[in-house]
Amino acid sequence: MTTSPISTSREGAVLIVTLNRPKANAIDLVTSRVMGEVFREYRDDPDLRVAVLTATGDKFFCPGWDLKAAADGDAVDGDYGIGGFGGLQELRGMNKPVIAAINGIACGGGLELALSADMILAADHATFALPEIRSGTVADAASVKLPKRIPYHIAMELLLTGRWFDAQEAHRWGLVNEVLPADALMERAMELARLIASGPPLVYAAIKEIVRDAEDSKFQDAMNRITKRQLQSVDILYSSEDQLEGARAFAEKRDPVWKGR
């Protein structure tokens, strides 16, 4: 029997997605396509509000591309499936929050996968690198994202040298939100996930679409698209029951009840 490279579980409105490819949780084409389907189902399921992405074991989160699979014929420009590599970094319309819980080594495409999340928590023994330079290739997604997330000169150093850095340095540069003891990592990830799941899903969708749309826009152009309701998530939010519920709950001094509609 073939074991799925991805396992999932649900706790209320929280989806837990776990990479499960011993020994290192590397991603081949099949795994990437499975991940794409998992994240698409998460995106489209109205009962799910937050996803937590982690991996089995305590040594590797993910080293990225499976070089053994590549040696056996997986093409580096092959069919990664919906969402591109890892199913997440190019998935269109992903307007739900994703938390990455890094339980070990996250390098190459594994770090790029983590960069696709909205928040990153790291175990205190986690280490990171973008070693593609050493194998004569480019960390493409990281080259786009990393200089926008941390200081430019630090990002360029990491990209140009491929050096390793630990969780504490990652936290210092703002690459990860929190560094935690390994045995507290998932507990904290789930605590955050539950907090977010209790919040207004339509607002989260609007936040994610606004941030994505504004990334390469001038401030006033982005504001015009928001105020003119040209972004779908904003238009839905401004006409929603939840928008009214938030105002009513505030006026009535009670906790709002979010319905996602």
mmCIF file with all atom_site columns, C-alpha atoms in Angstrom, residues 6-170:
data_model
loop_
_atom_site.group_PDB
_atom_site.id
_atom_site.type_symbol
_atom_site.label_atom_id
_atom_site.label_alt_id
_atom_site.label_comp_id
_atom_site.label_asym_id
_atom_site.label_entity_id
_atom_site.label_seq_id
_atom_site.pdbx_PDB_ins_code
_atom_site.Cartn_x
_atom_site.Cartn_y
_atom_site.Cartn_z
_atom_site.occupancy
_atom_site.B_iso_or_equiv
_atom_site.pdbx_formal_charge
_atom_site.auth_seq_id
_atom_site.auth_comp_id
_atom_site.auth_asym_id
_atom_site.auth_atom_id
_atom_site.pdbx_PDB_model_num
ATOM 1   C CA . ILE A 1 6   ? 0.559   14.407 2.865   1.00 0.00 ? 6   ILE A CA 1
ATOM 2   C CA . SER A 1 7   ? -1.681  13.799 5.858   1.00 0.00 ? 7   SER A CA 1
ATOM 3   C CA . THR A 1 8   ? -4.458  16.112 6.925   1.00 0.00 ? 8   THR A CA 1
ATOM 4   C CA . SER A 1 9   ? -6.656  16.485 9.966   1.00 0.00 ? 9   SER A CA 1
ATOM 5   C CA . ARG A 1 10  ? -9.261  18.977 11.088  1.00 0.00 ? 10  ARG A CA 1
ATOM 6   C CA . GLU A 1 11  ? -10.017 20.628 14.384  1.00 0.00 ? 11  GLU A CA 1
ATOM 7   C CA . GLY A 1 12  ? -13.126 22.681 13.939  1.00 0.00 ? 12  GLY A CA 1
ATOM 8   C CA . ALA A 1 13  ? -12.343 25.330 11.344  1.00 0.00 ? 13  ALA A CA 1
ATOM 9   C CA . VAL A 1 14  ? -8.594  24.576 11.422  1.00 0.00 ? 14  VAL A CA 1
ATOM 10  C CA . LEU A 1 15  ? -6.929  22.315 8.843   1.00 0.00 ? 15  LEU A CA 1
ATOM 11  C CA . ILE A 1 16  ? -3.598  20.716 9.781   1.00 0.00 ? 16  ILE A CA 1
ATOM 12  C CA . VAL A 1 17  ? -1.490  19.776 6.740   1.00 0.00 ? 17  VAL A CA 1
ATOM 13  C CA . THR A 1 18  ? 1.516   17.552 7.471   1.00 0.00 ? 18  THR A CA 1
ATOM 14  C CA . LEU A 1 19  ? 4.313   16.661 5.058   1.00 0.00 ? 19  LEU A CA 1
ATOM 15  C CA . ASN A 1 20  ? 5.006   12.958 5.519   1.00 0.00 ? 20  ASN A CA 1
ATOM 16  C CA . ARG A 1 21  ? 7.787   11.730 3.202   1.00 0.00 ? 21  ARG A CA 1
ATOM 17  C CA . PRO A 1 22  ? 10.497  10.062 5.286   1.00 0.00 ? 22  PRO A CA 1
ATOM 18  C CA . LYS A 1 23  ? 13.345  10.552 5.654   1.00 0.00 ? 23  LYS A CA 1
ATOM 19  C CA . ALA A 1 24  ? 13.514  14.251 4.822   1.00 0.00 ? 24  ALA A CA 1
ATOM 20  C CA . ASN A 1 25  ? 10.038  15.342 3.600   1.00 0.00 ? 25  ASN A CA 1
ATOM 21  C CA . ALA A 1 26  ? 11.438  16.362 0.215   1.00 0.00 ? 26  ALA A CA 1
ATOM 22  C CA . ILE A 1 27  ? 8.882   17.282 -2.442  1.00 0.00 ? 27  ILE A CA 1
ATOM 23  C CA . ASP A 1 28  ? 8.678   15.478 -5.780  1.00 0.00 ? 28  ASP A CA 1
ATOM 24  C CA . LEU A 1 29  ? 6.187   16.158 -8.570  1.00 0.00 ? 29  LEU A CA 1
ATOM 25  C CA . VAL A 1 30  ? 3.562   13.779 -7.186  1.00 0.00 ? 30  VAL A CA 1
ATOM 26  C CA . THR A 1 31  ? 3.781   15.303 -3.708  1.00 0.00 ? 31  THR A CA 1
ATOM 27  C CA . SER A 1 32  ? 3.537   18.815 -5.106  1.00 0.00 ? 32  SER A CA 1
ATOM 28  C CA . ARG A 1 33  ? 0.402   17.928 -7.035  1.00 0.00 ? 33  ARG A CA 1
ATOM 29  C CA . VAL A 1 34  ? -1.173  16.356 -3.945  1.00 0.00 ? 34  VAL A CA 1
ATOM 30  C CA . MET A 1 35  ? -0.354  19.483 -1.932  1.00 0.00 ? 35  MET A CA 1
ATOM 31  C CA . GLY A 1 36  ? -1.968  21.635 -4.580  1.00 0.00 ? 36  GLY A CA 1
ATOM 32  C CA . GLU A 1 37  ? -5.188  19.652 -4.317  1.00 0.00 ? 37  GLU A CA 1
ATOM 33  C CA . VAL A 1 38  ? -5.106  19.847 -0.514  1.00 0.00 ? 38  VAL A CA 1
ATOM 34  C CA . PHE A 1 39  ? -4.654  23.615 -0.479  1.00 0.00 ? 39  PHE A CA 1
ATOM 35  C CA . ARG A 1 40  ? -7.239  24.138 -3.212  1.00 0.00 ? 40  ARG A CA 1
ATOM 36  C CA . GLU A 1 41  ? -9.785  22.184 -1.165  1.00 0.00 ? 41  GLU A CA 1
ATOM 37  C CA . TYR A 1 42  ? -8.850  24.267 1.867   1.00 0.00 ? 42  TYR A CA 1
ATOM 38  C CA . ARG A 1 43  ? -9.275  27.480 -0.126  1.00 0.00 ? 43  ARG A CA 1
ATOM 39  C CA . ASP A 1 44  ? -12.700 26.438 -1.396  1.00 0.00 ? 44  ASP A CA 1
ATOM 40  C CA . ASP A 1 45  ? -14.142 24.860 1.776   1.00 0.00 ? 45  ASP A CA 1
ATOM 41  C CA . PRO A 1 46  ? -16.362 27.434 3.533   1.00 0.00 ? 46  PRO A CA 1
ATOM 42  C CA . ASP A 1 47  ? -16.093 25.529 6.819   1.00 0.00 ? 47  ASP A CA 1
ATOM 43  C CA . LEU A 1 48  ? -12.305 25.913 7.016   1.00 0.00 ? 48  LEU A CA 1
ATOM 44  C CA . ARG A 1 49  ? -10.779 29.217 8.094   1.00 0.00 ? 49  ARG A CA 1
ATOM 45  C CA . VAL A 1 50  ? -7.102  28.600 8.944   1.00 0.00 ? 50  VAL A CA 1
ATOM 46  C CA . ALA A 1 51  ? -4.461  26.079 7.862   1.00 0.00 ? 51  ALA A CA 1
ATOM 47  C CA . VAL A 1 52  ? -1.360  24.975 9.760   1.00 0.00 ? 52  VAL A CA 1
ATOM 48  C CA . LEU A 1 53  ? 1.442   23.509 7.640   1.00 0.00 ? 53  LEU A CA 1
ATOM 49  C CA . THR A 1 54  ? 4.058   21.341 9.336   1.00 0.00 ? 54  THR A CA 1
ATOM 50  C CA . ALA A 1 55  ? 5.942   18.073 8.817   1.00 0.00 ? 55  ALA A CA 1
ATOM 51  C CA . THR A 1 56  ? 6.619   14.748 10.510  1.00 0.00 ? 56  THR A CA 1
ATOM 52  C CA . GLY A 1 57  ? 9.749   14.113 12.541  1.00 0.00 ? 57  GLY A CA 1
ATOM 53  C CA . ASP A 1 58  ? 11.973  16.555 14.353  1.00 0.00 ? 58  ASP A CA 1
ATOM 54  C CA . LYS A 1 59  ? 14.910  16.858 11.956  1.00 0.00 ? 59  LYS A CA 1
ATOM 55  C CA . PHE A 1 60  ? 13.413  18.062 8.685   1.00 0.00 ? 60  PHE A CA 1
ATOM 56  C CA . PHE A 1 61  ? 10.588  20.399 7.849   1.00 0.00 ? 61  PHE A CA 1
ATOM 57  C CA . CYS A 1 62  ? 11.418  20.197 4.166   1.00 0.00 ? 62  CYS A CA 1
ATOM 58  C CA . PRO A 1 63  ? 14.660  20.371 2.146   1.00 0.00 ? 63  PRO A CA 1
ATOM 59  C CA . GLY A 1 64  ? 12.743  21.377 -0.954  1.00 0.00 ? 64  GLY A CA 1
ATOM 60  C CA . TRP A 1 65  ? 13.030  19.621 -4.305  1.00 0.00 ? 65  TRP A CA 1
ATOM 61  C CA . ASP A 1 66  ? 13.561  15.851 -4.183  1.00 0.00 ? 66  ASP A CA 1
ATOM 62  C CA . LEU A 1 67  ? 16.905  15.395 -5.935  1.00 0.00 ? 67  LEU A CA 1
ATOM 63  C CA . LYS A 1 68  ? 16.569  11.603 -5.874  1.00 0.00 ? 68  LYS A CA 1
ATOM 64  C CA . ALA A 1 69  ? 13.289  11.876 -7.752  1.00 0.00 ? 69  ALA A CA 1
ATOM 65  C CA . ALA A 1 70  ? 14.971  14.284 -10.144 1.00 0.00 ? 70  ALA A CA 1
ATOM 66  C CA . ALA A 1 71  ? 17.716  11.733 -10.771 1.00 0.00 ? 71  ALA A CA 1
ATOM 67  C CA . ASP A 1 72  ? 15.000  9.193  -11.533 1.00 0.00 ? 72  ASP A CA 1
ATOM 68  C CA . GLY A 1 73  ? 13.388  11.430 -14.117 1.00 0.00 ? 73  GLY A CA 1
ATOM 69  C CA . ASP A 1 74  ? 11.323  14.146 -12.393 1.00 0.00 ? 74  ASP A CA 1
ATOM 70  C CA . ALA A 1 75  ? 11.901  17.268 -14.486 1.00 0.00 ? 75  ALA A CA 1
ATOM 71  C CA . VAL A 1 76  ? 12.707  20.453 -12.606 1.00 0.00 ? 76  VAL A CA 1
ATOM 72  C CA . ASP A 1 77  ? 10.243  22.234 -14.919 1.00 0.00 ? 77  ASP A CA 1
ATOM 73  C CA . GLY A 1 78  ? 7.681   19.425 -14.751 1.00 0.00 ? 78  GLY A CA 1
ATOM 74  C CA . ASP A 1 79  ? 4.026   19.553 -13.747 1.00 0.00 ? 79  ASP A CA 1
ATOM 75  C CA . TYR A 1 80  ? 3.949   20.707 -10.131 1.00 0.00 ? 80  TYR A CA 1
ATOM 76  C CA . GLY A 1 81  ? 0.162   20.890 -10.230 1.00 0.00 ? 81  GLY A CA 1
ATOM 77  C CA . ILE A 1 82  ? -2.187  23.635 -9.185  1.00 0.00 ? 82  ILE A CA 1
ATOM 78  C CA . GLY A 1 83  ? -0.463  26.171 -6.997  1.00 0.00 ? 83  GLY A CA 1
ATOM 79  C CA . GLY A 1 84  ? 3.016   25.490 -8.374  1.00 0.00 ? 84  GLY A CA 1
ATOM 80  C CA . PHE A 1 85  ? 5.776   23.976 -6.246  1.00 0.00 ? 85  PHE A CA 1
ATOM 81  C CA . GLY A 1 86  ? 4.371   22.765 -2.943  1.00 0.00 ? 86  GLY A CA 1
ATOM 82  C CA . GLY A 1 87  ? 0.850   23.663 -4.007  1.00 0.00 ? 87  GLY A CA 1
ATOM 83  C CA . LEU A 1 88  ? 0.829   26.972 -2.195  1.00 0.00 ? 88  LEU A CA 1
ATOM 84  C CA . GLN A 1 89  ? 3.200   29.604 -3.523  1.00 0.00 ? 89  GLN A CA 1
ATOM 85  C CA . GLU A 1 90  ? 1.310   30.207 -6.798  1.00 0.00 ? 90  GLU A CA 1
ATOM 86  C CA . LEU A 1 91  ? -2.216  29.188 -5.784  1.00 0.00 ? 91  LEU A CA 1
ATOM 87  C CA . ARG A 1 92  ? -4.537  31.884 -7.054  1.00 0.00 ? 92  ARG A CA 1
ATOM 88  C CA . GLY A 1 93  ? -7.185  33.363 -4.827  1.00 0.00 ? 93  GLY A CA 1
ATOM 89  C CA . MET A 1 94  ? -5.685  31.966 -1.610  1.00 0.00 ? 94  MET A CA 1
ATOM 90  C CA . ASN A 1 95  ? -7.483  34.391 0.673   1.00 0.00 ? 95  ASN A CA 1
ATOM 91  C CA . LYS A 1 96  ? -7.301  32.290 3.838   1.00 0.00 ? 96  LYS A CA 1
ATOM 92  C CA . PRO A 1 97  ? -4.524  32.425 6.441   1.00 0.00 ? 97  PRO A CA 1
ATOM 93  C CA . VAL A 1 98  ? -1.770  29.798 6.526   1.00 0.00 ? 98  VAL A CA 1
ATOM 94  C CA . ILE A 1 99  ? 0.592   29.291 9.468   1.00 0.00 ? 99  ILE A CA 1
ATOM 95  C CA . ALA A 1 100 ? 3.851   27.397 8.908   1.00 0.00 ? 100 ALA A CA 1
ATOM 96  C CA . ALA A 1 101 ? 5.210   25.476 11.903  1.00 0.00 ? 101 ALA A CA 1
ATOM 97  C CA . ILE A 1 102 ? 8.855   24.741 11.090  1.00 0.00 ? 102 ILE A CA 1
ATOM 98  C CA . ASN A 1 103 ? 9.936   21.657 13.009  1.00 0.00 ? 103 ASN A CA 1
ATOM 99  C CA . GLY A 1 104 ? 13.464  21.279 11.607  1.00 0.00 ? 104 GLY A CA 1
ATOM 100 C CA . ILE A 1 105 ? 15.576  21.986 8.540   1.00 0.00 ? 105 ILE A CA 1
ATOM 101 C CA . ALA A 1 106 ? 13.870  24.242 6.000   1.00 0.00 ? 106 ALA A CA 1
ATOM 102 C CA . CYS A 1 107 ? 16.108  24.849 3.028   1.00 0.00 ? 107 CYS A CA 1
ATOM 103 C CA . GLY A 1 108 ? 15.765  25.537 -0.670  1.00 0.00 ? 108 GLY A CA 1
ATOM 104 C CA . GLY A 1 109 ? 12.202  24.969 -1.786  1.00 0.00 ? 109 GLY A CA 1
ATOM 105 C CA . GLY A 1 110 ? 11.282  24.112 1.802   1.00 0.00 ? 110 GLY A CA 1
ATOM 106 C CA . LEU A 1 111 ? 12.122  27.645 2.878   1.00 0.00 ? 111 LEU A CA 1
ATOM 107 C CA . GLU A 1 112 ? 10.298  28.984 -0.173  1.00 0.00 ? 112 GLU A CA 1
ATOM 108 C CA . LEU A 1 113 ? 7.257   26.969 0.883   1.00 0.00 ? 113 LEU A CA 1
ATOM 109 C CA . ALA A 1 114 ? 7.436   28.510 4.364   1.00 0.00 ? 114 ALA A CA 1
ATOM 110 C CA . LEU A 1 115 ? 7.674   31.965 2.776   1.00 0.00 ? 115 LEU A CA 1
ATOM 111 C CA . SER A 1 116 ? 4.303   31.275 1.148   1.00 0.00 ? 116 SER A CA 1
ATOM 112 C CA . ALA A 1 117 ? 2.660   31.191 4.583   1.00 0.00 ? 117 ALA A CA 1
ATOM 113 C CA . ASP A 1 118 ? 1.305   34.259 6.344   1.00 0.00 ? 118 ASP A CA 1
ATOM 114 C CA . MET A 1 119 ? 3.006   33.534 9.659   1.00 0.00 ? 119 MET A CA 1
ATOM 115 C CA . ILE A 1 120 ? 6.015   31.361 10.452  1.00 0.00 ? 120 ILE A CA 1
ATOM 116 C CA . LEU A 1 121 ? 6.737   29.735 13.803  1.00 0.00 ? 121 LEU A CA 1
ATOM 117 C CA . ALA A 1 122 ? 10.019  27.880 14.252  1.00 0.00 ? 122 ALA A CA 1
ATOM 118 C CA . ALA A 1 123 ? 11.297  25.302 16.686  1.00 0.00 ? 123 ALA A CA 1
ATOM 119 C CA . ASP A 1 124 ? 14.445  26.516 18.404  1.00 0.00 ? 124 ASP A CA 1
ATOM 120 C CA . HIS A 1 125 ? 16.558  23.869 16.653  1.00 0.00 ? 125 HIS A CA 1
ATOM 121 C CA . ALA A 1 126 ? 15.294  24.755 13.146  1.00 0.00 ? 126 ALA A CA 1
ATOM 122 C CA . THR A 1 127 ? 17.846  25.857 10.555  1.00 0.00 ? 127 THR A CA 1
ATOM 123 C CA . PHE A 1 128 ? 17.443  27.536 7.201   1.00 0.00 ? 128 PHE A CA 1
ATOM 124 C CA . ALA A 1 129 ? 19.349  28.027 3.950   1.00 0.00 ? 129 ALA A CA 1
ATOM 125 C CA . LEU A 1 130 ? 18.969  28.732 0.254   1.00 0.00 ? 130 LEU A CA 1
ATOM 126 C CA . PRO A 1 131 ? 21.756  26.480 -1.041  1.00 0.00 ? 131 PRO A CA 1
ATOM 127 C CA . GLU A 1 132 ? 20.695  26.480 -4.704  1.00 0.00 ? 132 GLU A CA 1
ATOM 128 C CA . ILE A 1 133 ? 23.710  28.612 -5.611  1.00 0.00 ? 133 ILE A CA 1
ATOM 129 C CA . ARG A 1 134 ? 25.961  25.664 -4.765  1.00 0.00 ? 134 ARG A CA 1
ATOM 130 C CA . SER A 1 135 ? 24.253  23.393 -7.269  1.00 0.00 ? 135 SER A CA 1
ATOM 131 C CA . GLY A 1 136 ? 24.289  25.956 -10.050 1.00 0.00 ? 136 GLY A CA 1
ATOM 132 C CA . THR A 1 137 ? 20.633  26.900 -9.994  1.00 0.00 ? 137 THR A CA 1
ATOM 133 C CA . VAL A 1 138 ? 18.472  29.708 -8.685  1.00 0.00 ? 138 VAL A CA 1
ATOM 134 C CA . ALA A 1 139 ? 16.115  29.903 -5.720  1.00 0.00 ? 139 ALA A CA 1
ATOM 135 C CA . ASP A 1 140 ? 13.499  31.512 -7.921  1.00 0.00 ? 140 ASP A CA 1
ATOM 136 C CA . ALA A 1 141 ? 10.597  32.130 -5.527  1.00 0.00 ? 141 ALA A CA 1
ATOM 137 C CA . ALA A 1 142 ? 12.969  33.190 -2.735  1.00 0.00 ? 142 ALA A CA 1
ATOM 138 C CA . SER A 1 143 ? 14.692  35.628 -5.091  1.00 0.00 ? 143 SER A CA 1
ATOM 139 C CA . VAL A 1 144 ? 11.321  37.305 -5.577  1.00 0.00 ? 144 VAL A CA 1
ATOM 140 C CA . LYS A 1 145 ? 10.047  37.150 -1.991  1.00 0.00 ? 145 LYS A CA 1
ATOM 141 C CA . LEU A 1 146 ? 12.996  37.325 0.389   1.00 0.00 ? 146 LEU A CA 1
ATOM 142 C CA . PRO A 1 147 ? 14.213  40.878 -0.427  1.00 0.00 ? 147 PRO A CA 1
ATOM 143 C CA . LYS A 1 148 ? 10.661  42.071 0.276   1.00 0.00 ? 148 LYS A CA 1
ATOM 144 C CA . ARG A 1 149 ? 10.497  40.353 3.669   1.00 0.00 ? 149 ARG A CA 1
ATOM 145 C CA . ILE A 1 150 ? 13.846  41.141 5.270   1.00 0.00 ? 150 ILE A CA 1
ATOM 146 C CA . PRO A 1 151 ? 16.545  43.811 4.721   1.00 0.00 ? 151 PRO A CA 1
ATOM 147 C CA . TYR A 1 152 ? 17.767  43.753 1.130   1.00 0.00 ? 152 TYR A CA 1
ATOM 148 C CA . HIS A 1 153 ? 21.447  43.276 1.914   1.00 0.00 ? 153 HIS A CA 1
ATOM 149 C CA . ILE A 1 154 ? 20.751  40.369 4.254   1.00 0.00 ? 154 ILE A CA 1
ATOM 150 C CA . ALA A 1 155 ? 18.477  38.731 1.689   1.00 0.00 ? 155 ALA A CA 1
ATOM 151 C CA . MET A 1 156 ? 21.128  39.107 -1.007  1.00 0.00 ? 156 MET A CA 1
ATOM 152 C CA . GLU A 1 157 ? 23.800  37.658 1.271   1.00 0.00 ? 157 GLU A CA 1
ATOM 153 C CA . LEU A 1 158 ? 21.666  34.585 1.933   1.00 0.00 ? 158 LEU A CA 1
ATOM 154 C CA . LEU A 1 159 ? 20.835  34.163 -1.753  1.00 0.00 ? 159 LEU A CA 1
ATOM 155 C CA . LEU A 1 160 ? 24.392  34.736 -2.999  1.00 0.00 ? 160 LEU A CA 1
ATOM 156 C CA . THR A 1 161 ? 26.219  32.628 -0.428  1.00 0.00 ? 161 THR A CA 1
ATOM 157 C CA . GLY A 1 162 ? 23.705  29.901 0.385   1.00 0.00 ? 162 GLY A CA 1
ATOM 158 C CA . ARG A 1 163 ? 24.888  29.948 3.988   1.00 0.00 ? 163 ARG A CA 1
ATOM 159 C CA . TRP A 1 164 ? 22.957  28.345 6.835   1.00 0.00 ? 164 TRP A CA 1
ATOM 160 C CA . PHE A 1 165 ? 21.345  30.390 9.582   1.00 0.00 ? 165 PHE A CA 1
ATOM 161 C CA . ASP A 1 166 ? 19.492  29.373 12.722  1.00 0.00 ? 166 ASP A CA 1
ATOM 162 C CA . ALA A 1 167 ? 16.033  30.135 14.057  1.00 0.00 ? 167 ALA A CA 1
ATOM 163 C CA . GLN A 1 168 ? 17.290  32.916 16.307  1.00 0.00 ? 168 GLN A CA 1
ATOM 164 C CA . GLU A 1 169 ? 18.842  34.772 13.369  1.00 0.00 ? 169 GLU A CA 1
ATOM 165 C CA . ALA A 1 170 ? 15.701  34.209 11.310  1.00 0.00 ? 170 ALA A CA 1
#
